[in-house]
mmCIF file of C-alpha atoms and ligand atoms in Angstrom:
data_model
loop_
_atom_site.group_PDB
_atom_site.id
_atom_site.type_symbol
_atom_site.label_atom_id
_atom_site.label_comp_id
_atom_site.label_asym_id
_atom_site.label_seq_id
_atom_site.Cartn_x
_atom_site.Cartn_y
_atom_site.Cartn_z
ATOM 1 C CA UNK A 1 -12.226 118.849 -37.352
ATOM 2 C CA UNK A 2 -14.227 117.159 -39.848
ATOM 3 C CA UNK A 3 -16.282 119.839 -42.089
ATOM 4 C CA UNK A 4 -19.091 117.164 -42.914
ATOM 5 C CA UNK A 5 -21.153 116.147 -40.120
ATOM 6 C CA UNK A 6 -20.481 112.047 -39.798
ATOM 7 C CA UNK A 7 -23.440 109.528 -39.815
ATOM 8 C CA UNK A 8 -23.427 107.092 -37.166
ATOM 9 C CA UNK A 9 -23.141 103.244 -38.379
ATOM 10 C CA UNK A 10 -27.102 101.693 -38.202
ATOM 11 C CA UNK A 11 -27.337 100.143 -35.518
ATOM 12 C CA UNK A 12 -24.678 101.668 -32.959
ATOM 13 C CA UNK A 13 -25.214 100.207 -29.249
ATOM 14 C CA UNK A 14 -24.494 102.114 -26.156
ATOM 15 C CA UNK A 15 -24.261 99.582 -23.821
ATOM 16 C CA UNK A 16 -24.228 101.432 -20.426
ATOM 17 C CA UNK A 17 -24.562 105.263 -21.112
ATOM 18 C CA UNK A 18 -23.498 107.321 -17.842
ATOM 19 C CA UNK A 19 -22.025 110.395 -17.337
ATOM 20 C CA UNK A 20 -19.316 109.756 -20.565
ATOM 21 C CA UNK A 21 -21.859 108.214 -22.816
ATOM 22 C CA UNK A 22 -23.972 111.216 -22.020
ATOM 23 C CA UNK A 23 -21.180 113.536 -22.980
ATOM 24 C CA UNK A 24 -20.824 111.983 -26.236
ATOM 25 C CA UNK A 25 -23.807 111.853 -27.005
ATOM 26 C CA UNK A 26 -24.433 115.149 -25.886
ATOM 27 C CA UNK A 27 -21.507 116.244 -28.011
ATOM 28 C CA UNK A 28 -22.834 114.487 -31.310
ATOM 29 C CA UNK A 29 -26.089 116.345 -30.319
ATOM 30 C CA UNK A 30 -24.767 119.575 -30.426
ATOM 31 C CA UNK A 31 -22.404 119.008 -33.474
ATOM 32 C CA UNK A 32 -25.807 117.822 -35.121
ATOM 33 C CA UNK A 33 -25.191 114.085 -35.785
ATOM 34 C CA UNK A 34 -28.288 112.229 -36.702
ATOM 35 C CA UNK A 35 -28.886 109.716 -33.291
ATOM 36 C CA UNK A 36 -31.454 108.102 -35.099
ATOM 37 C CA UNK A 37 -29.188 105.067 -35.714
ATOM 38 C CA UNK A 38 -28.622 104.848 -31.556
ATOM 39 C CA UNK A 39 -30.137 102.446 -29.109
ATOM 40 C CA UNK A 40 -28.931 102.366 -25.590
ATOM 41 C CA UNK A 41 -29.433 99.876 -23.221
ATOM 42 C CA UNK A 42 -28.874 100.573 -19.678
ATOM 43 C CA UNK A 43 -30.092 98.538 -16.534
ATOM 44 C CA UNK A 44 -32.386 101.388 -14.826
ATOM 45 C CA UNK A 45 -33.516 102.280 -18.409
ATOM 46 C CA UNK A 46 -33.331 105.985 -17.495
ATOM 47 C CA UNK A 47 -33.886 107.958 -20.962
ATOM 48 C CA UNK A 48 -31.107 109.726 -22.256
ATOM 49 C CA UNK A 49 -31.689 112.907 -24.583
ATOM 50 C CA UNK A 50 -32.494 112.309 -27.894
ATOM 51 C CA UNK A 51 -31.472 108.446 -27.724
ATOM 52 C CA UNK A 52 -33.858 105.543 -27.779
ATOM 53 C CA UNK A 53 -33.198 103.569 -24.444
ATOM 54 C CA UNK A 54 -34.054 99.630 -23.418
ATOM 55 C CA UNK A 55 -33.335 97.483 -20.811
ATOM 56 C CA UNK A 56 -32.908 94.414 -22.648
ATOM 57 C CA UNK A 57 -30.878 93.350 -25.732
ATOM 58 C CA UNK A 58 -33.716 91.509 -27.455
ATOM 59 C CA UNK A 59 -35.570 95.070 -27.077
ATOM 60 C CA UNK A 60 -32.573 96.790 -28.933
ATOM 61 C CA UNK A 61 -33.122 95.196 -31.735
ATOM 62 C CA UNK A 62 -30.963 93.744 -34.759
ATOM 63 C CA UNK A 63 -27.334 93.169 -34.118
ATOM 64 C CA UNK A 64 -25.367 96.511 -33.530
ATOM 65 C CA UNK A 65 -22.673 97.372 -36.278
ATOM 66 C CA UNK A 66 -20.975 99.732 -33.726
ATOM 67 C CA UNK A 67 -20.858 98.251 -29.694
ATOM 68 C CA UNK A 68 -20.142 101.249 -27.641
ATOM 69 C CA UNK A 69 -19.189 99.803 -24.304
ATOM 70 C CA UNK A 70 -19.931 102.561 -21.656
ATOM 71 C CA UNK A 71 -20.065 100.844 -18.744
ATOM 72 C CA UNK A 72 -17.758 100.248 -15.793
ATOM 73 C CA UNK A 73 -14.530 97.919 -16.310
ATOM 74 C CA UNK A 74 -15.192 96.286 -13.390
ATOM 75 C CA UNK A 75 -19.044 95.105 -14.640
ATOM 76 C CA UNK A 76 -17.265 93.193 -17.836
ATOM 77 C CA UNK A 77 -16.881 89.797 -16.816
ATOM 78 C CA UNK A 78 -21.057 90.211 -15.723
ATOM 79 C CA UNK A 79 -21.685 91.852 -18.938
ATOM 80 C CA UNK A 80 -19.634 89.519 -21.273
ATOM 81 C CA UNK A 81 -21.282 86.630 -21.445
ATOM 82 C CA UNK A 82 -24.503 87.983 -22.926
ATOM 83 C CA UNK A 83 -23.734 90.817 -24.748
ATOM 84 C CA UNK A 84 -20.908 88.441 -26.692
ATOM 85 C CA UNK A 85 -24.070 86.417 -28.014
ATOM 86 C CA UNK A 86 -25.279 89.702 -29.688
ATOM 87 C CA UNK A 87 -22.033 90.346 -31.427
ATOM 88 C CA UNK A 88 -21.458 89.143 -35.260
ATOM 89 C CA UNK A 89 -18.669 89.148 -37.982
ATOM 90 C CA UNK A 90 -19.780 92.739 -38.980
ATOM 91 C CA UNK A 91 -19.473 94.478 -35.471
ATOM 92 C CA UNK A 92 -16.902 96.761 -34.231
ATOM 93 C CA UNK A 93 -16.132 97.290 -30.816
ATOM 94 C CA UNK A 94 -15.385 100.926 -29.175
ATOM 95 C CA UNK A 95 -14.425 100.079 -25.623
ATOM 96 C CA UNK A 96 -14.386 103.157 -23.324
ATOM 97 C CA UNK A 97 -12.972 101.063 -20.370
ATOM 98 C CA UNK A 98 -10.285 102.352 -18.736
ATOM 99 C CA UNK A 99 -7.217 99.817 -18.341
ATOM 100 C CA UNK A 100 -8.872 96.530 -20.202
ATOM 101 C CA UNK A 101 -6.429 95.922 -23.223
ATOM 102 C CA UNK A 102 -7.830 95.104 -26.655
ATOM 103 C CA UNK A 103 -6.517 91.651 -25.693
ATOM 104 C CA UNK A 104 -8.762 91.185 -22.836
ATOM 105 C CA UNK A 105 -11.473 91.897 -24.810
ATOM 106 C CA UNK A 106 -10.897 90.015 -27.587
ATOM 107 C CA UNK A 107 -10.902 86.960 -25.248
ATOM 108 C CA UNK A 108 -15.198 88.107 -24.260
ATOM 109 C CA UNK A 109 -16.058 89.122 -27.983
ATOM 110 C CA UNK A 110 -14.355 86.757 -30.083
ATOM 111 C CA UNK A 111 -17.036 87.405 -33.059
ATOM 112 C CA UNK A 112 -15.856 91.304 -33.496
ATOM 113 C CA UNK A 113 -14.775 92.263 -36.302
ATOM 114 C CA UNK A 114 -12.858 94.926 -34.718
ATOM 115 C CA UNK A 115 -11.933 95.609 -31.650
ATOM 116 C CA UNK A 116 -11.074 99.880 -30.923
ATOM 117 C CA UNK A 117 -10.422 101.210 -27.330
ATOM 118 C CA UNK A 118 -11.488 105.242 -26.816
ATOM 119 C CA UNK A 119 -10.149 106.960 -24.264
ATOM 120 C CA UNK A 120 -12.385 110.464 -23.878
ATOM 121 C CA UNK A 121 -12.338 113.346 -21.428
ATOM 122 C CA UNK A 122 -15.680 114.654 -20.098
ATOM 123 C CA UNK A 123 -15.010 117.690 -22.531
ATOM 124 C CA UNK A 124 -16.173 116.025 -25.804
ATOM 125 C CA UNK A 125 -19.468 117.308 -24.175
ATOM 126 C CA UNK A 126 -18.968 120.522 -25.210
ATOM 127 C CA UNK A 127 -16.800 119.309 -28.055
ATOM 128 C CA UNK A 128 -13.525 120.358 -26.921
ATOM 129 C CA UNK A 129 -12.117 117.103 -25.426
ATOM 130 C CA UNK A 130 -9.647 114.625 -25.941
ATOM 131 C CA UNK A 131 -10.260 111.240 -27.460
ATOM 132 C CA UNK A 132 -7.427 109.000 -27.462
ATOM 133 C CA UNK A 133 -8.166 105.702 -29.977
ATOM 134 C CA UNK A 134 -6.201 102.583 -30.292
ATOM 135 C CA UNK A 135 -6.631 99.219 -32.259
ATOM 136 C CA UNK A 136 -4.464 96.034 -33.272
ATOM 137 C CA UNK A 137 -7.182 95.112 -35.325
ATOM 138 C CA UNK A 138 -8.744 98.024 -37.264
ATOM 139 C CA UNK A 139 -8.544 98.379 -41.067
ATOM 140 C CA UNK A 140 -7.840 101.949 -42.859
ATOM 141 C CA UNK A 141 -11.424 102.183 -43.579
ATOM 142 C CA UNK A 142 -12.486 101.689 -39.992
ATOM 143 C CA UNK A 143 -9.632 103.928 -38.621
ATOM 144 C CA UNK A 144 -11.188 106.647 -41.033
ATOM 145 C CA UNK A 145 -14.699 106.458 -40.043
ATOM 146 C CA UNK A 146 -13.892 106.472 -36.397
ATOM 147 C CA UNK A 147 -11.616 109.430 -36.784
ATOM 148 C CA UNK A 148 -14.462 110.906 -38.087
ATOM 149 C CA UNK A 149 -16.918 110.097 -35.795
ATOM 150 C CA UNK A 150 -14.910 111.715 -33.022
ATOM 151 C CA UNK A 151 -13.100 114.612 -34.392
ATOM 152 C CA UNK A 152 -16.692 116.444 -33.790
ATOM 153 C CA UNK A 153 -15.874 116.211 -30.053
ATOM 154 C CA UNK A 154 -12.112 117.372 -30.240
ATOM 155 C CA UNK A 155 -8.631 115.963 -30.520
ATOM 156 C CA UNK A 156 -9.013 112.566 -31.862
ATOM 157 C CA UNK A 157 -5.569 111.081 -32.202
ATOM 158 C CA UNK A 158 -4.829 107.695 -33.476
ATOM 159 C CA UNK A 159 -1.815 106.434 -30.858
ATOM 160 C CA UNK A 160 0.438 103.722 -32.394
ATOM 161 C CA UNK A 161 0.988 101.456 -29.339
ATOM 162 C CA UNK A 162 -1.752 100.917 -26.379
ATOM 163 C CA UNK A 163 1.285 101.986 -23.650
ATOM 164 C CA UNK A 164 0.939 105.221 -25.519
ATOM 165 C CA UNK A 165 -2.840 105.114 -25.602
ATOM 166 C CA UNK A 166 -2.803 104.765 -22.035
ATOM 167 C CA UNK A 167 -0.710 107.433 -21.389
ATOM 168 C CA UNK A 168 -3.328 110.098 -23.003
ATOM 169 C CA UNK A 169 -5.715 107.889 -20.368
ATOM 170 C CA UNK A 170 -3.651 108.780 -17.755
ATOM 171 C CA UNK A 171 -3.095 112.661 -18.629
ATOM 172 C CA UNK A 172 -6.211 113.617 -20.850
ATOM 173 C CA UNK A 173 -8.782 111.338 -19.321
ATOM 174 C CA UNK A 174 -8.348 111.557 -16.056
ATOM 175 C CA UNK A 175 -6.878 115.521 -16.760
ATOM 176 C CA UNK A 176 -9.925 117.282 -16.140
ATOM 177 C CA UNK A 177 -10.565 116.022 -12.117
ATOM 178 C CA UNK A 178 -6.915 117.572 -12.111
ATOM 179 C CA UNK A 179 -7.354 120.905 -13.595
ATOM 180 C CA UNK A 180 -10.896 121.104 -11.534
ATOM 181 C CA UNK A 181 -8.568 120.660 -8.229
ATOM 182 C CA UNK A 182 -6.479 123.579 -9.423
ATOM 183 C CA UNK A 183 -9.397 125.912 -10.105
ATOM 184 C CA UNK A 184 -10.721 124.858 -6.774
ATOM 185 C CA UNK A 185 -7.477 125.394 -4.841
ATOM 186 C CA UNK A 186 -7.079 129.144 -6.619
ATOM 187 C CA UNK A 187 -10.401 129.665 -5.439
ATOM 188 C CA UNK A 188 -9.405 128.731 -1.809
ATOM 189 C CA UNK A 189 -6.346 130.991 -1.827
ATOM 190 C CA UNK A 190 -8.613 133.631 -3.339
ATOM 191 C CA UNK A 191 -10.916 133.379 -0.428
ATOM 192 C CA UNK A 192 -8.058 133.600 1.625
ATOM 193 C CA UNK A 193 -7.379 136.749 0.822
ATOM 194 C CA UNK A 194 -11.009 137.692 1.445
ATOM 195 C CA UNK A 195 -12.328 137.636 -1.383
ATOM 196 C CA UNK A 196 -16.432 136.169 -1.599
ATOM 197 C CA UNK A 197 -16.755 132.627 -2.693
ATOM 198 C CA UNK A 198 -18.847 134.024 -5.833
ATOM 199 C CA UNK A 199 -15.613 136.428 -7.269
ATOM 200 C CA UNK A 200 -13.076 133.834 -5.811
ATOM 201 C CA UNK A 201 -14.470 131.190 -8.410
ATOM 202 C CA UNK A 202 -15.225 133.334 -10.905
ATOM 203 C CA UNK A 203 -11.702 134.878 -11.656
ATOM 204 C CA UNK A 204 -9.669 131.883 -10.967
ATOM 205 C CA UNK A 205 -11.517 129.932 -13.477
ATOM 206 C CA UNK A 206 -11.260 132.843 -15.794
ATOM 207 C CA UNK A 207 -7.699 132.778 -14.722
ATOM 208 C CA UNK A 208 -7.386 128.778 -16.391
ATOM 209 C CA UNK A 209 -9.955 129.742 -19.470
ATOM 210 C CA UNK A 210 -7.762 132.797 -20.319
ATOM 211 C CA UNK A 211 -4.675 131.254 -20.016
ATOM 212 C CA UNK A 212 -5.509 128.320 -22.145
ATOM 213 C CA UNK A 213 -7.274 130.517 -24.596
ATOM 214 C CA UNK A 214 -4.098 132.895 -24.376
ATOM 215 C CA UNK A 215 -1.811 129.502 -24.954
ATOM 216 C CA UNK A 216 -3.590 128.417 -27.648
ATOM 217 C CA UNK A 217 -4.160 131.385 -29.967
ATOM 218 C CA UNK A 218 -0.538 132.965 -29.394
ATOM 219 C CA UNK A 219 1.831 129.409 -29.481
ATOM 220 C CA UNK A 220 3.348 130.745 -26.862
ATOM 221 C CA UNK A 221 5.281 127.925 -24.510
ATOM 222 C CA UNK A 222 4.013 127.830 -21.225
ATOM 223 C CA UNK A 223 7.375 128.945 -20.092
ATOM 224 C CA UNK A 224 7.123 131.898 -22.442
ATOM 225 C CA UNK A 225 3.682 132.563 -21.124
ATOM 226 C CA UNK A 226 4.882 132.494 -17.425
ATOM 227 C CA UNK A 227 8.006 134.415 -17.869
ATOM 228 C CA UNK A 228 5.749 136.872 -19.423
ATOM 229 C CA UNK A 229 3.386 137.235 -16.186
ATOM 230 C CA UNK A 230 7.009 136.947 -13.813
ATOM 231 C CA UNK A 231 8.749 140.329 -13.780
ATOM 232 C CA UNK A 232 12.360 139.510 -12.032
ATOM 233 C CA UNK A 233 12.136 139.795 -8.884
ATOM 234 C CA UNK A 234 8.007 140.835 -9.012
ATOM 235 C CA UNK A 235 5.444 139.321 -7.267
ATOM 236 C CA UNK A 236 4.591 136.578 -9.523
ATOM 237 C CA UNK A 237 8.241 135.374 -9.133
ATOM 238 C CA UNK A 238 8.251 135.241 -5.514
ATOM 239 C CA UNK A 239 5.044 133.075 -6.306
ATOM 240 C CA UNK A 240 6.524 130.752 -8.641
ATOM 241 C CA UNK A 241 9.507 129.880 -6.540
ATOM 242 C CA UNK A 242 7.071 128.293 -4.489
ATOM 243 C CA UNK A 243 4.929 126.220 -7.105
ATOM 244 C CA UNK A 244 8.055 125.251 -8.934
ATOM 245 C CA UNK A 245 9.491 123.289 -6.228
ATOM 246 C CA UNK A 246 5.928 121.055 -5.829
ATOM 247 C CA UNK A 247 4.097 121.049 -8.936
ATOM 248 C CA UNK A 248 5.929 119.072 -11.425
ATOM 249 C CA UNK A 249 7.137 116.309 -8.966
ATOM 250 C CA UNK A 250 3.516 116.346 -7.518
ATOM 251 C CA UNK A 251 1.802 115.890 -11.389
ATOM 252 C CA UNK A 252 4.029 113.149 -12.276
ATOM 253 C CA UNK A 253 3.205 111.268 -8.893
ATOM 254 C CA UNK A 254 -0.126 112.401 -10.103
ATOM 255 C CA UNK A 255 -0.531 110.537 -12.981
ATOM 256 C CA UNK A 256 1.975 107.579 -12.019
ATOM 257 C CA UNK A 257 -0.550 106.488 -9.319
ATOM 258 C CA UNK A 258 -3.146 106.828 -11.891
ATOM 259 C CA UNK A 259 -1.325 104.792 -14.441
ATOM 260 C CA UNK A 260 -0.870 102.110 -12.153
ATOM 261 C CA UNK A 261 -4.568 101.947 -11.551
ATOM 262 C CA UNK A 262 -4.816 101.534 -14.871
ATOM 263 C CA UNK A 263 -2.357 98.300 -15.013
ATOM 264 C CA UNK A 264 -4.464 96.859 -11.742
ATOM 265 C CA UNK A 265 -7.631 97.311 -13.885
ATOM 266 C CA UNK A 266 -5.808 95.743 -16.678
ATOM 267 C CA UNK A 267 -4.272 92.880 -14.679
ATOM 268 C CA UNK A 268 -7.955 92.288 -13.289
ATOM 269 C CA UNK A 269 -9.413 91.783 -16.934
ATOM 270 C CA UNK A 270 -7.051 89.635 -18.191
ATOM 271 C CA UNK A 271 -8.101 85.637 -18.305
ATOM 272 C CA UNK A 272 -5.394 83.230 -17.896
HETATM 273 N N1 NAP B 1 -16.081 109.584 -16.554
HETATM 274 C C1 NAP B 1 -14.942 109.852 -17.208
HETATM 275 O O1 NAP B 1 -14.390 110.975 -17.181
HETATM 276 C C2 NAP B 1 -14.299 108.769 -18.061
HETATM 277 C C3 NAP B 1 -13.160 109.098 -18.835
HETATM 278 C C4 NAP B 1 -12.633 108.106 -19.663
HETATM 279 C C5 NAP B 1 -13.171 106.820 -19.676
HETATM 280 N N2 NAP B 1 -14.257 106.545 -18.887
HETATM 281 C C6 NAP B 1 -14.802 105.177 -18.935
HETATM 282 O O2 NAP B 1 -16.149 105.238 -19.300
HETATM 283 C C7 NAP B 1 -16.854 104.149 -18.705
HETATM 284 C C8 NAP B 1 -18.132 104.694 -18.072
HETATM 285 O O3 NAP B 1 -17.771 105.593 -17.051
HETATM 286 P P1 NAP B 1 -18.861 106.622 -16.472
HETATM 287 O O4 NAP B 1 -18.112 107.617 -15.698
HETATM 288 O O5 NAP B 1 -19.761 107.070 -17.580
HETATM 289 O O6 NAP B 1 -19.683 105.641 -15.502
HETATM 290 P P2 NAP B 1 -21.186 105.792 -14.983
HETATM 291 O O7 NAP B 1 -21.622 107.213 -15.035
HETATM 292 O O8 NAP B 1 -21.233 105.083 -13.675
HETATM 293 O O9 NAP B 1 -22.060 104.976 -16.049
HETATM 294 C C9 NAP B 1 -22.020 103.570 -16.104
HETATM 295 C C10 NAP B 1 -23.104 103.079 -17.027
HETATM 296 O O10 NAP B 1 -23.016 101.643 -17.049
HETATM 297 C C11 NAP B 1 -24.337 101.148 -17.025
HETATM 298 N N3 NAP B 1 -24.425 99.773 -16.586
HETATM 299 C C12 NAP B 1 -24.274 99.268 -15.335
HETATM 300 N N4 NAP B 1 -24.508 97.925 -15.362
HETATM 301 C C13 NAP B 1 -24.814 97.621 -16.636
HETATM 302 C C14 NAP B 1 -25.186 96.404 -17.294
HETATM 303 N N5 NAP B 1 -25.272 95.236 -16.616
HETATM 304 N N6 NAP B 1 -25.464 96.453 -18.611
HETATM 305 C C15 NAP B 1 -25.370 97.606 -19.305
HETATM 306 N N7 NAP B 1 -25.017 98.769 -18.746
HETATM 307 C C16 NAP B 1 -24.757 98.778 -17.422
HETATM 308 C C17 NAP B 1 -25.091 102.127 -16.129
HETATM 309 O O11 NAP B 1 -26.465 102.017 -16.384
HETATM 310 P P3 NAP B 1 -27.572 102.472 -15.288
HETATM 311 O O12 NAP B 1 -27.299 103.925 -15.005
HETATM 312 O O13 NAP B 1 -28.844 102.217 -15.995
HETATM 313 O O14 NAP B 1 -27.332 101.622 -14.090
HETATM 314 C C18 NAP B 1 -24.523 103.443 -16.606
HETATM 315 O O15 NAP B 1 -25.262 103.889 -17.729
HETATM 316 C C19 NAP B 1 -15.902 103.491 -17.714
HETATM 317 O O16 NAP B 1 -15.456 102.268 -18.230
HETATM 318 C C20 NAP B 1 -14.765 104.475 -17.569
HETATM 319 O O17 NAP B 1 -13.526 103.818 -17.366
HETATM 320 C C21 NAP B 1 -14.837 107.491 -18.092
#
């Protein structure tokens, strides 16, 4: 993680700011980046924390330096058009949008200077996500201020190609609806077995938090970590010869079918 706190380019555009641009911005928040510099612009205008927020380009104000585009990929090609007039030499791009290539949108902003695609997981809220960044276009010095701008909220890897960049999408981004099912599906077995609803949830999320902790601070593999738990011939081994014959095939089916959502969003952006 950076050990200075970054300063956010003046001006830097939200354009849509849901429940991701919240969490960034939430994240910056709490890692104390000045949000002075931010304007958001959102249809309903609802106010998010600590960020001035407009309707209306005009009411934003002087071209943005950074464009964060927070909105959904399918609302580009009604979003394009005007925001494009707004862009100039000096602007980069950070595209949240999951699937549209840098290509695609290249073709709306042809003024950017730069062009960056950020793939983020709804942990960056609480500064522990993922932030997957790609660029064809981006110089060292951008690549260096961006890096810096999200390692406050977590892992914030460069990838070298955008099939790579997707593929952090398709695990990291996505990752956390996943690892919600699991806690939720421990918590159903748990109740199960009779346990309330309140200690079901409790101690299988505890269960994931530990684990990861546990993971994390020993370097442990995972297969270390589970033949740790899984005595021969113990209960957690009788267990495991259960998940092990579902859970890997079921994960990668899990994240082809997402990836391939990602290609049809990608497909749908691209302009012959
Ligand atoms: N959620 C995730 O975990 C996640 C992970 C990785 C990437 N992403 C990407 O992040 C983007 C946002 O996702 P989200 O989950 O934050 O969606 P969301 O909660 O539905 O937020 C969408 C935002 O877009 C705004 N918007 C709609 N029409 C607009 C317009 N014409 N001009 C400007 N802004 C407009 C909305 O504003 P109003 O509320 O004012 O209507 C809202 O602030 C998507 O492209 C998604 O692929 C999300």
């Amino acid at each position: 993680m950076a050990t200075e706190i970054p300063r956010l380019p003046e001006p830097t555009w939200f354009v849509g700011c849901g429940n991701m641009g919240q969490a960034i911005v939430g994240g910056w928040r709490s890692a104390g980046l000045d949000l002075s510099p931010a304007v958001v612009i959102r249809p309903s205008g609802l106010p998010v924390t600590g960020v001035r927020t407009v309707t209306t380009y005009a009411d934003a104000g002087i071209p943005a330096r950074l464009v964060v585009l927070g909105f959904k990929p399918q609302k580009l090609d009604e979003i394009a058009p005007e925001l494009s007039e707004w862009i100039v030499g000096g602007t980069t791009i950070v595209s949240l949008l999951a699937g549209v290539e840098t290509a695609s949108l290249r073709q709306r902003f042809p003024a950017a200077s730069t062009i960056v695609r950020a793939m983020p997981n709804m942990p960056v809220a609480i500064r522990r996500g993922v932030i997957a960044l790609y660029s064809d276009d981006a110089d060292d010095k951008t690549r260096l201020e961006l890096a810096n701008l999200f390692a406050p909220l977590g892992f914030a890897p460069w990838m070298a190609d955008e099939a790579k960049f997707s593929a952090v999408g398709a695990v990291a981004g996505s990752g956390p609806a996943y690892v919600a099912r699991f806690i939720a599906a421990l918590t159903k077995a748990a109740e199960a077995r009779g346990l309330s609803n309140e200690i079901a949830s409790t101690i299988a999320l505890e269960t994931v938090l530990g684990t990861g902790w546990l993971a994390a601070a020993g370097g442990e593999s995972m297969d270390e970590i589970a033949r740790s738990v899984a005595s021969p011939n113990g209960t957690t081994e009788a267990g495991l010869e259960v998940l092990d014959k579902a859970l890997d095939r079921l994960i990668l089916e899990t994240v082809d079918t997402s990836t391939r959502r990602g290609r049809q969003l990608a497909e749908a952006a691209r302009l012959s």
